[in-house]
Coordinates of C-alpha atoms in Angstrom, one line a residue:
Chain A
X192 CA -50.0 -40.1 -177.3
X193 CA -53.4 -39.5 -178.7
X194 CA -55.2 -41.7 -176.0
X195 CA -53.0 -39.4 -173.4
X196 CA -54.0 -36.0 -174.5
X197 CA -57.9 -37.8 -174.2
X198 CA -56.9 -38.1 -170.7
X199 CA -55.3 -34.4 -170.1
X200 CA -58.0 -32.8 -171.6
X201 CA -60.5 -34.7 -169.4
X202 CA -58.1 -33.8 -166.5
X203 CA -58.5 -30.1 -167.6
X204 CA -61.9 -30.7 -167.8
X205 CA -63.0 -31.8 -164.1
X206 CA -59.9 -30.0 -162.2
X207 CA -61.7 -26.4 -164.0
X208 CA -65.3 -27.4 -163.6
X209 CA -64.3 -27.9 -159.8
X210 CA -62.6 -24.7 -159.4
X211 CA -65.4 -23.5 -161.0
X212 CA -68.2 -24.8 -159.7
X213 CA -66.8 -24.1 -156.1
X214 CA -66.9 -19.8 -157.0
X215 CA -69.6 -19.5 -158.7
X216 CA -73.0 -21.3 -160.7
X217 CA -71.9 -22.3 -163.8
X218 CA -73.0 -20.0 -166.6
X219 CA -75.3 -21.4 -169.4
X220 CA -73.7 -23.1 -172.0
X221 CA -74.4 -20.6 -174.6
X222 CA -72.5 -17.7 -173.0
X223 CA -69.6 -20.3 -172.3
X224 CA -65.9 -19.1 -174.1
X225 CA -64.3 -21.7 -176.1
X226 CA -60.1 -22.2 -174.6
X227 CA -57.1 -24.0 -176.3
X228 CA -53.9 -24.1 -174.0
X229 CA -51.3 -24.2 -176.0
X230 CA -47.7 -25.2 -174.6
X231 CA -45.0 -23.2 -176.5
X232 CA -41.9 -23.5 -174.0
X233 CA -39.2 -26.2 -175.3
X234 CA -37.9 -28.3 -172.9
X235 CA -39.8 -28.1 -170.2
X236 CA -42.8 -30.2 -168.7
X237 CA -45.4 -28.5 -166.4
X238 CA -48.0 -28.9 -164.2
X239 CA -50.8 -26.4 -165.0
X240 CA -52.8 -25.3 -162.2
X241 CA -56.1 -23.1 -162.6
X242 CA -57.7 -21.2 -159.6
X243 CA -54.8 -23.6 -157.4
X244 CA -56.3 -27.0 -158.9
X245 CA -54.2 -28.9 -160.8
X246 CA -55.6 -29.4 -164.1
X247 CA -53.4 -30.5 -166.2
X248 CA -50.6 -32.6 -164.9
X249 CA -47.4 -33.1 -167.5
X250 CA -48.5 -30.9 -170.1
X251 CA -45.8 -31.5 -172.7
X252 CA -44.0 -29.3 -175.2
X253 CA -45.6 -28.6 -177.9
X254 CA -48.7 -29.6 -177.2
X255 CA -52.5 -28.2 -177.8
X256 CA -55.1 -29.1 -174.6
X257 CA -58.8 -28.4 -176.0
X258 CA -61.2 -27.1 -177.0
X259 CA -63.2 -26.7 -173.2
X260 CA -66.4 -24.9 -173.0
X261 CA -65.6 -22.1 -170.1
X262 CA -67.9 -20.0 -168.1
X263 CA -66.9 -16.4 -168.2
X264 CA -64.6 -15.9 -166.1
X265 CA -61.5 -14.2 -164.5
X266 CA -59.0 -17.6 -163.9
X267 CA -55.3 -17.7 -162.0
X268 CA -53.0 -19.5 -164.0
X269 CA -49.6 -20.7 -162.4
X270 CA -47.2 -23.0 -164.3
X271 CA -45.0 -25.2 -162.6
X272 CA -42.3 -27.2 -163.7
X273 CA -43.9 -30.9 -163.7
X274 CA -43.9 -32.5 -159.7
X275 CA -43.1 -29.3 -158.1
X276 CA -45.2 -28.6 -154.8
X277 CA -47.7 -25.6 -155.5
X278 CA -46.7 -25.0 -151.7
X279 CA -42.8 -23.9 -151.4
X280 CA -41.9 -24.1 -155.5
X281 CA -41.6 -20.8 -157.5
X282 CA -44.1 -20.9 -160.6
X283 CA -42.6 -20.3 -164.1
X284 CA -45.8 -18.3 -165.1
X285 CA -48.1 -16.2 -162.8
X286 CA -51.1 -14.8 -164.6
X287 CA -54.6 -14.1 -164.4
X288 CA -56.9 -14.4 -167.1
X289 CA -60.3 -13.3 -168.2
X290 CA -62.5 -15.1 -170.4
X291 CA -65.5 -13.5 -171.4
X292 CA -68.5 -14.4 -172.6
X293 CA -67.9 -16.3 -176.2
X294 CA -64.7 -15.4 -176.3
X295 CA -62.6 -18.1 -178.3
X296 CA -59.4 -17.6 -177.1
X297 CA -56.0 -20.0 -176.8
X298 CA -54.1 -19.2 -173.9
X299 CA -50.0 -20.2 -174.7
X300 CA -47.7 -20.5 -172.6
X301 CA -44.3 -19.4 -174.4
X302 CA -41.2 -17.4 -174.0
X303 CA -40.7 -13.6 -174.5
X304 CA -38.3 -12.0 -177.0
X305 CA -35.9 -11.9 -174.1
X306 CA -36.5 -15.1 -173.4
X307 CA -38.8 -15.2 -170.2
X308 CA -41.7 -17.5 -169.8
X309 CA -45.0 -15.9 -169.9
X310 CA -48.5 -16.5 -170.7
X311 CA -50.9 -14.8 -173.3
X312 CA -54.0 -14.8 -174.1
X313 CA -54.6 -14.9 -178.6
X314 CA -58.6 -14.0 -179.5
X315 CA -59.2 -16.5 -181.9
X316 CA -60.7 -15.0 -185.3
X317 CA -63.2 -17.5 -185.8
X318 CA -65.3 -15.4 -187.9
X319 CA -66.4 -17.2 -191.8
X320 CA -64.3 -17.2 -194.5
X321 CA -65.5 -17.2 -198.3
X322 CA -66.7 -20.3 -199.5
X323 CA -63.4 -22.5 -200.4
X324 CA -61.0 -20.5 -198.0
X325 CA -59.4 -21.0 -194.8
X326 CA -57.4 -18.7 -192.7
X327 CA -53.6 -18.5 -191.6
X328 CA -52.9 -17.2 -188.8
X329 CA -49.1 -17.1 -187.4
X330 CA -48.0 -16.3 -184.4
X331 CA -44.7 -14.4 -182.7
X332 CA -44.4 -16.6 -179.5
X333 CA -40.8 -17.2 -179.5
X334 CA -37.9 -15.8 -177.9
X335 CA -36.5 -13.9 -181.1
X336 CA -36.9 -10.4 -182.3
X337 CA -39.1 -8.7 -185.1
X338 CA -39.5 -11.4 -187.9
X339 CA -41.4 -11.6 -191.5
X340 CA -43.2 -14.5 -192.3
X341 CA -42.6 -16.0 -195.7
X342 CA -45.4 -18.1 -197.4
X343 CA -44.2 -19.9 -201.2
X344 CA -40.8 -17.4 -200.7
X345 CA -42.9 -13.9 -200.2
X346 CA -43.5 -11.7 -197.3
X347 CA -46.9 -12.8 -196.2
X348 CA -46.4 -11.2 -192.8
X349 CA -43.8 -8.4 -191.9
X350 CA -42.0 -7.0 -188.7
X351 CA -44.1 -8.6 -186.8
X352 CA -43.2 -9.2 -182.6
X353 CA -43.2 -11.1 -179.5
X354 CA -47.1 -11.6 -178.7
X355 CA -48.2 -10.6 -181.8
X356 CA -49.9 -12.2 -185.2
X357 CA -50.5 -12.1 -188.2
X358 CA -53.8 -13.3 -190.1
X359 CA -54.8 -14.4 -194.0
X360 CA -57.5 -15.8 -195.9
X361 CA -56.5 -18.1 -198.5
X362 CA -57.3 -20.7 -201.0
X363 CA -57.2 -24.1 -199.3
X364 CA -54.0 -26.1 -200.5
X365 CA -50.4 -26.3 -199.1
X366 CA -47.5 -23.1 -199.0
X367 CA -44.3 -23.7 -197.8
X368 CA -43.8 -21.1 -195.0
X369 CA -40.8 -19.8 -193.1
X370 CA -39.8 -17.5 -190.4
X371 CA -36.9 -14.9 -191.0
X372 CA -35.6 -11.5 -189.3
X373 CA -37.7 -9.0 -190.3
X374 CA -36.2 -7.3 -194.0
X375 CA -34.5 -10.2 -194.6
X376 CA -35.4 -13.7 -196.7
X377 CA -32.5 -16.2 -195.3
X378 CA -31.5 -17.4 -193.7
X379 CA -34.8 -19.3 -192.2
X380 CA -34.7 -19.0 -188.3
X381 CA -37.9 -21.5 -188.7
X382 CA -38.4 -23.6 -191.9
X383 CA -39.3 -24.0 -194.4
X384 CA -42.1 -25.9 -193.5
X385 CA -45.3 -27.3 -195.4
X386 CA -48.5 -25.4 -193.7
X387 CA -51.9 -27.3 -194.8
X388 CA -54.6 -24.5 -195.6
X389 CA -57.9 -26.1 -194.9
X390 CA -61.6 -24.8 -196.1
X391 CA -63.5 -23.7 -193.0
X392 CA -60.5 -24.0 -190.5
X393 CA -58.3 -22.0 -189.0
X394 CA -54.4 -23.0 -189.1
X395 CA -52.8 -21.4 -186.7
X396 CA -48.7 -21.7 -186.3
X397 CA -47.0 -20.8 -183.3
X398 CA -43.5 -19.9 -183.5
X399 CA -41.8 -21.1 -180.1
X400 CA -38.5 -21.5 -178.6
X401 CA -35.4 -19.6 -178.5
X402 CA -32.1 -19.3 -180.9
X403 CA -29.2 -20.7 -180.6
X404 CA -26.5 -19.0 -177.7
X405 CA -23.2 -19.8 -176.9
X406 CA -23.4 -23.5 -176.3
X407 CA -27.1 -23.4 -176.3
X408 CA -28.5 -25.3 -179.3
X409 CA -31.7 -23.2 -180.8
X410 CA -34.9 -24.7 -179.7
X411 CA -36.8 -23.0 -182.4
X412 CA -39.8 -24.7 -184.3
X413 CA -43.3 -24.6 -184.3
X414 CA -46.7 -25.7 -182.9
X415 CA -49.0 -25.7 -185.2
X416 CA -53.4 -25.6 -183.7
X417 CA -56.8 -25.8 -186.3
X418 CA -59.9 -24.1 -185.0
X419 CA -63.0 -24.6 -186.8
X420 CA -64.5 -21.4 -188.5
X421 CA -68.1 -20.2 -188.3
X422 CA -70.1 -21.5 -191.5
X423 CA -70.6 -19.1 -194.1
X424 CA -74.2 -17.9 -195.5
X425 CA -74.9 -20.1 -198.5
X426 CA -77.3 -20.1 -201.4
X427 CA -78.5 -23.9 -202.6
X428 CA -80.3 -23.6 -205.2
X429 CA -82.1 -27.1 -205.7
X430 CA -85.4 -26.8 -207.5
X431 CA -86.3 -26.0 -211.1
X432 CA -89.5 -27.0 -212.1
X433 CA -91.8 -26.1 -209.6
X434 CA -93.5 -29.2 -209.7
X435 CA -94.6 -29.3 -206.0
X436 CA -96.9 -26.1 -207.1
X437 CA -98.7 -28.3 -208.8
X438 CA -99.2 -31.5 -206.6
X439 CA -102.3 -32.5 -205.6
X440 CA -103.5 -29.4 -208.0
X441 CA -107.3 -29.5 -209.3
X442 CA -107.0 -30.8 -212.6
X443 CA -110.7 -31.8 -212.3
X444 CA -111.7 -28.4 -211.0
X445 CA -110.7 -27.0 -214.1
X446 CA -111.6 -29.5 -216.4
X447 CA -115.3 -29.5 -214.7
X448 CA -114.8 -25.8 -215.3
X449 CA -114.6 -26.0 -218.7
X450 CA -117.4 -28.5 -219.6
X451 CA -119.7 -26.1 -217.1
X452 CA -118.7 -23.4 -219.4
X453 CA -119.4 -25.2 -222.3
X454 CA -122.9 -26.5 -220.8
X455 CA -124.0 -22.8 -220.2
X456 CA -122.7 -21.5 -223.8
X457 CA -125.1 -24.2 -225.2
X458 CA -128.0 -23.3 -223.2
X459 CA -127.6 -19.5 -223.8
X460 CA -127.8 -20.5 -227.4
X461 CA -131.2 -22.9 -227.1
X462 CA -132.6 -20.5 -224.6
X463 CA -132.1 -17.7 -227.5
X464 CA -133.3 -20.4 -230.5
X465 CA -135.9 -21.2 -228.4
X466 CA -137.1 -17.2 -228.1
X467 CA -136.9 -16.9 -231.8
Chain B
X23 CA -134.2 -28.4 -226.8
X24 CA -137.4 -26.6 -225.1
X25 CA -137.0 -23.5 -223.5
X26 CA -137.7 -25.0 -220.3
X27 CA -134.7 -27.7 -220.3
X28 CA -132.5 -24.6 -221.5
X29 CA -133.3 -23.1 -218.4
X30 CA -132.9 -25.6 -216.4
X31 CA -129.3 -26.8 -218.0
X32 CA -128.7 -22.9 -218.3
X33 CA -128.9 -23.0 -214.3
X34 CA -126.9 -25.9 -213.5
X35 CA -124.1 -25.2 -215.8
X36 CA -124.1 -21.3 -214.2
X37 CA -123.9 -23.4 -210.6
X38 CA -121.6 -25.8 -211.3
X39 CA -119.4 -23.2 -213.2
X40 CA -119.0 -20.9 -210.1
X41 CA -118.3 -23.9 -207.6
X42 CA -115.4 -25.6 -209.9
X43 CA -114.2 -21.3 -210.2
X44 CA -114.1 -21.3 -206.4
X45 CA -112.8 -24.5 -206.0
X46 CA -110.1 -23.0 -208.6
X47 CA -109.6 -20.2 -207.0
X48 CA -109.4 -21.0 -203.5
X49 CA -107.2 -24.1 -203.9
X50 CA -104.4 -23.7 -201.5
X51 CA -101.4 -22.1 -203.6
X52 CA -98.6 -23.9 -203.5
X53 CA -97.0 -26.9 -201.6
X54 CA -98.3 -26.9 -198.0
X55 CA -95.1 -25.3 -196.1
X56 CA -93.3 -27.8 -194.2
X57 CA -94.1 -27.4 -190.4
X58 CA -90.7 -27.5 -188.2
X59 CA -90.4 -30.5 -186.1
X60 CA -88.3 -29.5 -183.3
X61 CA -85.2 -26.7 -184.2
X62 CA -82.7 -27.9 -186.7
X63 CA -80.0 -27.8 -183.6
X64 CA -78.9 -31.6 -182.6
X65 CA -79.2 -32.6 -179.2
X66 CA -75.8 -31.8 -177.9
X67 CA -75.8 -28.3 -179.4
X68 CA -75.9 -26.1 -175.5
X69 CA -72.6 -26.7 -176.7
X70 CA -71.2 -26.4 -180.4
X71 CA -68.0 -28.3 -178.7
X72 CA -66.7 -31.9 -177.7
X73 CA -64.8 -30.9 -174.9
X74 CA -65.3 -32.7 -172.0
X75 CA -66.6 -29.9 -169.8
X76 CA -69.2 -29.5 -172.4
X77 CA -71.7 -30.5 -169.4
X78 CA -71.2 -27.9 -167.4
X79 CA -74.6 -27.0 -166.7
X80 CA -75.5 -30.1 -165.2
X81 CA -75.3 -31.4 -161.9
X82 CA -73.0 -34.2 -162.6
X83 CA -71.3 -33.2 -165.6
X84 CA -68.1 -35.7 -165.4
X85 CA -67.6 -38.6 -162.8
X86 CA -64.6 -37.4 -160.7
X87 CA -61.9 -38.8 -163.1
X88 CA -59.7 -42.1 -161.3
X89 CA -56.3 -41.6 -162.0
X90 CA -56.5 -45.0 -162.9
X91 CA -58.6 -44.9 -166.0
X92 CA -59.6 -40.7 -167.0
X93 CA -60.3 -41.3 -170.5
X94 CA -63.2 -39.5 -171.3
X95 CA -66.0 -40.8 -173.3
X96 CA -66.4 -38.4 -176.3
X97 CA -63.3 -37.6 -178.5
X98 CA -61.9 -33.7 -179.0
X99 CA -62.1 -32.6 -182.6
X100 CA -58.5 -34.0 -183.8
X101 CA -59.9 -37.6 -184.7
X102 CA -58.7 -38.9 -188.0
X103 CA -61.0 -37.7 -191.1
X104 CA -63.4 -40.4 -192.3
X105 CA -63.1 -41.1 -196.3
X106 CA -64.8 -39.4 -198.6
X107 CA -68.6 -39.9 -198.9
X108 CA -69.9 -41.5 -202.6
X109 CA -73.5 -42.7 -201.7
X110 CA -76.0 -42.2 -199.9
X111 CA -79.3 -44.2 -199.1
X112 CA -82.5 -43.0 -197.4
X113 CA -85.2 -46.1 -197.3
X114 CA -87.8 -44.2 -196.1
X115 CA -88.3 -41.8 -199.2
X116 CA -86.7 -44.3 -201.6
X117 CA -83.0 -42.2 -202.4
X118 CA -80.4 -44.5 -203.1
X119 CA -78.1 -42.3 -204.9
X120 CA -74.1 -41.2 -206.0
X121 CA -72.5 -38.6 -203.7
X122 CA -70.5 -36.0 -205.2
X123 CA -68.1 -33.5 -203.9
X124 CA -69.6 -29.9 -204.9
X125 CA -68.3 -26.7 -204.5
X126 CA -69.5 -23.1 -205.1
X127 CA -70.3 -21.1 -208.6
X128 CA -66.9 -19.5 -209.0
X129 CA -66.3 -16.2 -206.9
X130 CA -69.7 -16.3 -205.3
X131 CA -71.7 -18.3 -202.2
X132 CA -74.2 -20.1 -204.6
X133 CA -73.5 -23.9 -203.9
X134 CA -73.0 -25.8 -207.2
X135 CA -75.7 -28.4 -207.3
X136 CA -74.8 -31.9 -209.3
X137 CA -77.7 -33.4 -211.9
X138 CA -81.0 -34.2 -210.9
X139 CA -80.4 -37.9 -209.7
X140 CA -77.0 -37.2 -207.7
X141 CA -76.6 -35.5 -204.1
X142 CA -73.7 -33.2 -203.7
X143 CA -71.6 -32.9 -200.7
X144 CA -70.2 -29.6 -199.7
X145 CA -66.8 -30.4 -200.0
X146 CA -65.3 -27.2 -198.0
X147 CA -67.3 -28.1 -194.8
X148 CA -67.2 -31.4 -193.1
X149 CA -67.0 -35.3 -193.6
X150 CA -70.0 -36.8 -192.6
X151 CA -69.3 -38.3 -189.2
X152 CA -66.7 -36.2 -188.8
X153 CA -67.0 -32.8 -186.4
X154 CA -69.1 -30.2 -187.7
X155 CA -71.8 -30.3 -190.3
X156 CA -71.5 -32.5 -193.3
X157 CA -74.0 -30.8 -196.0
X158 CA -75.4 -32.8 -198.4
X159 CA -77.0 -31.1 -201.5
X160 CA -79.8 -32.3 -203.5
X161 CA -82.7 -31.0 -206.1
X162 CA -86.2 -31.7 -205.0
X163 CA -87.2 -31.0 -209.1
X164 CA -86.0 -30.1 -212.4
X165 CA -86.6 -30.1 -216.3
X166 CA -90.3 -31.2 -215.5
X167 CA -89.5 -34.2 -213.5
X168 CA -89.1 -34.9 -210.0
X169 CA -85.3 -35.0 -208.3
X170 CA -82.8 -37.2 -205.7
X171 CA -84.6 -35.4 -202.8
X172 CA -88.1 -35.0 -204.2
X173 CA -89.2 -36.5 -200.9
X174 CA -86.7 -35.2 -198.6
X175 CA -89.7 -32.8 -196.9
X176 CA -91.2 -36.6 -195.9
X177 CA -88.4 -37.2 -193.4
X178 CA -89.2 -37.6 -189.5
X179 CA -87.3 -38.0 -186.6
X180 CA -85.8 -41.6 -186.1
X181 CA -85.5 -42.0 -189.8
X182 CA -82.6 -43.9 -191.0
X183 CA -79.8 -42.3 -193.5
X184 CA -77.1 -43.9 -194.2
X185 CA -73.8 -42.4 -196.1
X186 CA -71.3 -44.8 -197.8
X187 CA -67.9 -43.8 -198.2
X188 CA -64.9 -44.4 -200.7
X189 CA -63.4 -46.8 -198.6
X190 CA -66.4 -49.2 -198.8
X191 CA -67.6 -48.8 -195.0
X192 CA -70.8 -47.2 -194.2
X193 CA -72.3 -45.0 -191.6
X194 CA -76.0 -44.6 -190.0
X195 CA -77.5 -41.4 -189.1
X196 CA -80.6 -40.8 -187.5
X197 CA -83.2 -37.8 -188.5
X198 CA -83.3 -35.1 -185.6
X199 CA -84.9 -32.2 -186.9
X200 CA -86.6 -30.7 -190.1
X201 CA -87.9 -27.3 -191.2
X202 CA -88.4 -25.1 -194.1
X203 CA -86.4 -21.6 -194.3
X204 CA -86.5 -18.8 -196.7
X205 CA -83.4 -19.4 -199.0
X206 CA -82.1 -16.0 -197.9
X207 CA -82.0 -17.1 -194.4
X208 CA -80.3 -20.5 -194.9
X209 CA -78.3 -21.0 -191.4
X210 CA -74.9 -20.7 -191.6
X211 CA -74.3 -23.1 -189.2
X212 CA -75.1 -25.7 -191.6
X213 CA -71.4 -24.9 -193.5
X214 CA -69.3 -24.9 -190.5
X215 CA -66.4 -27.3 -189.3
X216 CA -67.5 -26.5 -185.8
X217 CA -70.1 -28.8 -183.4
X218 CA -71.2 -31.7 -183.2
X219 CA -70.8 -34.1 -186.0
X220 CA -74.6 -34.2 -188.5
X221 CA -75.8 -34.4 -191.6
X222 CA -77.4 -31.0 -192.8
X223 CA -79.8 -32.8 -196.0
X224 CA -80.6 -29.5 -198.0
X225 CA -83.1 -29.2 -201.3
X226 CA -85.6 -26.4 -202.3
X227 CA -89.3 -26.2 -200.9
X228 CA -92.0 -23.6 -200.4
X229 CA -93.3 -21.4 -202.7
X230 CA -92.4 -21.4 -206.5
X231 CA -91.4 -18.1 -208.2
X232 CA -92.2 -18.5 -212.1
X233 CA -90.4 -15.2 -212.5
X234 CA -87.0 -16.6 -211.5
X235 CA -87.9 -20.3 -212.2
X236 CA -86.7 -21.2 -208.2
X237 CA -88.1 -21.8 -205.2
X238 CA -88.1 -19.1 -202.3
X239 CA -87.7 -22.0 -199.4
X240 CA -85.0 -24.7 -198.6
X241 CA -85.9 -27.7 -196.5
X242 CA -83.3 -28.9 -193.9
X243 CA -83.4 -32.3 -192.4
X244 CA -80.4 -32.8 -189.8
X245 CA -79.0 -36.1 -188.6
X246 CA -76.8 -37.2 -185.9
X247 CA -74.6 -40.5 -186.0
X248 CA -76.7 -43.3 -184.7
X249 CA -74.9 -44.2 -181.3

């Protein structure tokens, strides 16, 4: 599995850089935008294709492709159900997205709250968090309504919709988090589940798939991504005793000092005996 | 003594007096300040990522992938956490010391730094070996006596540190990078998750402040994983 997302990633990785490099010189590194693609849609496998290159072939439910270093740019995106030719099939997603500069940003393919397949671009906040802390950050994606997000059995989150997210910092450790209607607390459309709060990461928690309908059994659940966080600025403070302001210092200078002092009290004093 | 030899040791005491006072009083102050070998940035830092189109810029970034065999050479950032760090040895300047995990001074951004003879690690950033920057805290003095990284501002590129870890295996790193930065302007990017996987060695340097008792410098030697 893990030796397989190696290998979509490096798909990911060429097929872009060739669409790329065909439209325009690749931008310095620096200046590149940081992308996650992020499959949210139970059920179904696709075929990702980006600027009509097929870059990543059988990209499962469920699963994160990333991180890629982009060149800013505007890139079409069509989805395709896996093995379906680009050149009669109907895509499942159509969109065009623009990466600027920097920009770290995970692009998820999921389902609306009614239930149609789309594809949105999240900014990722990967701004530092306080020394010790790392940040939730949940997201609507599935095809439900306006929902709260309950961390340890509280409202962490509320009324919060399709496309939208909600962001925390908090102590690194474990909550126990689950998705209900908004206003309510049960029962859990998602959960509970055990989230892992990691110092200097971001955890961020997709909620994907649809509820149950008719004889449609609910494909809710969630994908879960963590994005490292820009360090914080730190104080180390690692010296006390100021020893190297005195290595290599002249001992001898002032010693010599001294005895030259001495040396000219004692001939002020015989030059003065010597008067009298 | 005649009045003549009181002259005479009158003048020589006067000169040599006035040349130990200006050898005194011009006397460099301080520690020479570390010169910067090179940025602190490791090699692969155009790009703080392990992606595989990290290469962009270059002519021939990736060999067009076989369908056969398209496993990339470098890793993305989901790799399984190395164990926990509990030595480290430097033969170069003589550290072979205890690592322990070290946090912060409660509610502020003031690193907690272990005794004089241990070397913390900054246990809310990275393993070492693992993604990001793995910082590893030590004092360069104390209490009148020298510390675990009195020496630390000797390190040069292609020096050897080596971190041992809980689970009895040990890892190489090689010295990429030093330099001596005010404490205010410590770079964040030592304390981040994100980039390529280094050491960040940190103790105190520069100028010493007698009004506060602490240095006004750190000294930051990076190293990368030995390949």
């Amino acid at each position: 599995m893990f030796k397989r997302l190696l290998a979509l990633v490096s798909l990911v990785g060429v097929g872009l850089f060739g669409a790329v490099a065909l439209s325009a010189a690749p931008a310095l590194a620096a200046s590149n935008g940081t992308v996650y693609v992020v499959h949210g849609i139970p059920g179904v496998t696709v075929d990702v294709y980006v600027n009509g290159t097929k870059t990543l072939p059988n990209f499962t439910p469920t699963t994160v492709a990333g991180p890629l270093s982009l060149p800013a740019a505007t890139y079409d995106i069509k989805v395709f159900a896996a093995g379906a030719n680009p050149a009669s099939a109907t895509p499942v997603i159509t969109a065009s997205v623009a990466l600027p500069a920097g920009a770290n940003a995970s692009l998820v393919a999921h389902l609306d709250a009614s239930g149609k397949p789309v594809l949105d671009t999240f900014v990722n906040d990967v701004s530092a968090a306080a020394a010790g802390k790392g940040r939730l950050i949940v997201r609507h994606t599935a095809a439900a309504p306006a929902v709260d997000i309950l961390a340890n059995g509280s409202a962490a989150f509320t009324n919060v919709t399709n496309g939208k997210e909600g962001k925390v910092d908090l102590a690194a450790g474990t909550i126990s988090a689950s998705v209900v209607a908004t206003g309510t607390t049960t029962p859990a459309l998602i959960g509970p589940a055990n989230v892992t709060v990691t110092a200097g990461m971001a955890t961020v928690v997709y909620a994907i798939g649809a509820p149950a309908a008719g004889a449609t059994a609910s494909t809710l659940g969630v994908v879960t991504q963590q994005i490292p966080l820009a360090g914080a600025t730190m104080v180390v403070p690692t010296g006390t005793g100021g020893l190297l302001e005195h290595s290599g210092a002249p001992v001898w200078a002032a010693a010599g000092f001294a005895v030259a002092l001495a040396m000219l009290v004692l001939s002020g004093r015989a030059l003065v005996r010597s008067r009298g | 003594m005649s009045r003549r030899n009181a002259l005479v040791l009158a003048a020589v005491s006067t000169t040599a007096a006035l040349a130990f006072l200006a050898v005194l009083l011009l006397w460099p102050s301080g520690a020479p300040r570390v010169a910067s070998l090179g940025s602190l940035s490791v090699p692969a830092s155009s790009s703080p990522f392990v992606a595989t189109t990290a290469n962009t810029g270059s002519p021939d970034p990736v060999p067009a992938a076989t369908s056969a065999d398209p496993v990339p050479t470098v890793a993305p950032a989901t790799t399984a956490p190395p164990s926990l760090p509990v030595g480290l040895s430097i033969a170069r300047i003589g550290v072979h010391a205890s690592v322990v995990p070290v946090g912060v001074q409660t509610g502020t951004n003031v690193v907690q730094i272990p005794d004089l003879d241990h070397v913390g690690w900054y246990e809310y950033g990275a393993r070492p070996g693992e993604t990001g920057s793995a910082a590893l805290v030590g004092h360069v003095d104390g209490a009148g006596r020298p510390g675990v990284f009195w020496r630390l501002r000797d390190l040069v590129p292609g020096d050897e540190v080596v971190v041992h870890f809980a689970d009895a295996t040990s890892r190489a790193f090689r010295v990429t990078g030093r330099a001596e930065v005010s404490k205010q302007a410590l770079p964040a990017d030592l304390f981040t998750r994100a980039g390529p996987p280094r050491l960040s060695l940190i103790t105190c340097g520069g100028s010493f402040d007698r009004a506060t008792g602490h240095y006004l410098d750190n000294v930051v030697v990076v190293a990368v994983p030995e390949s």
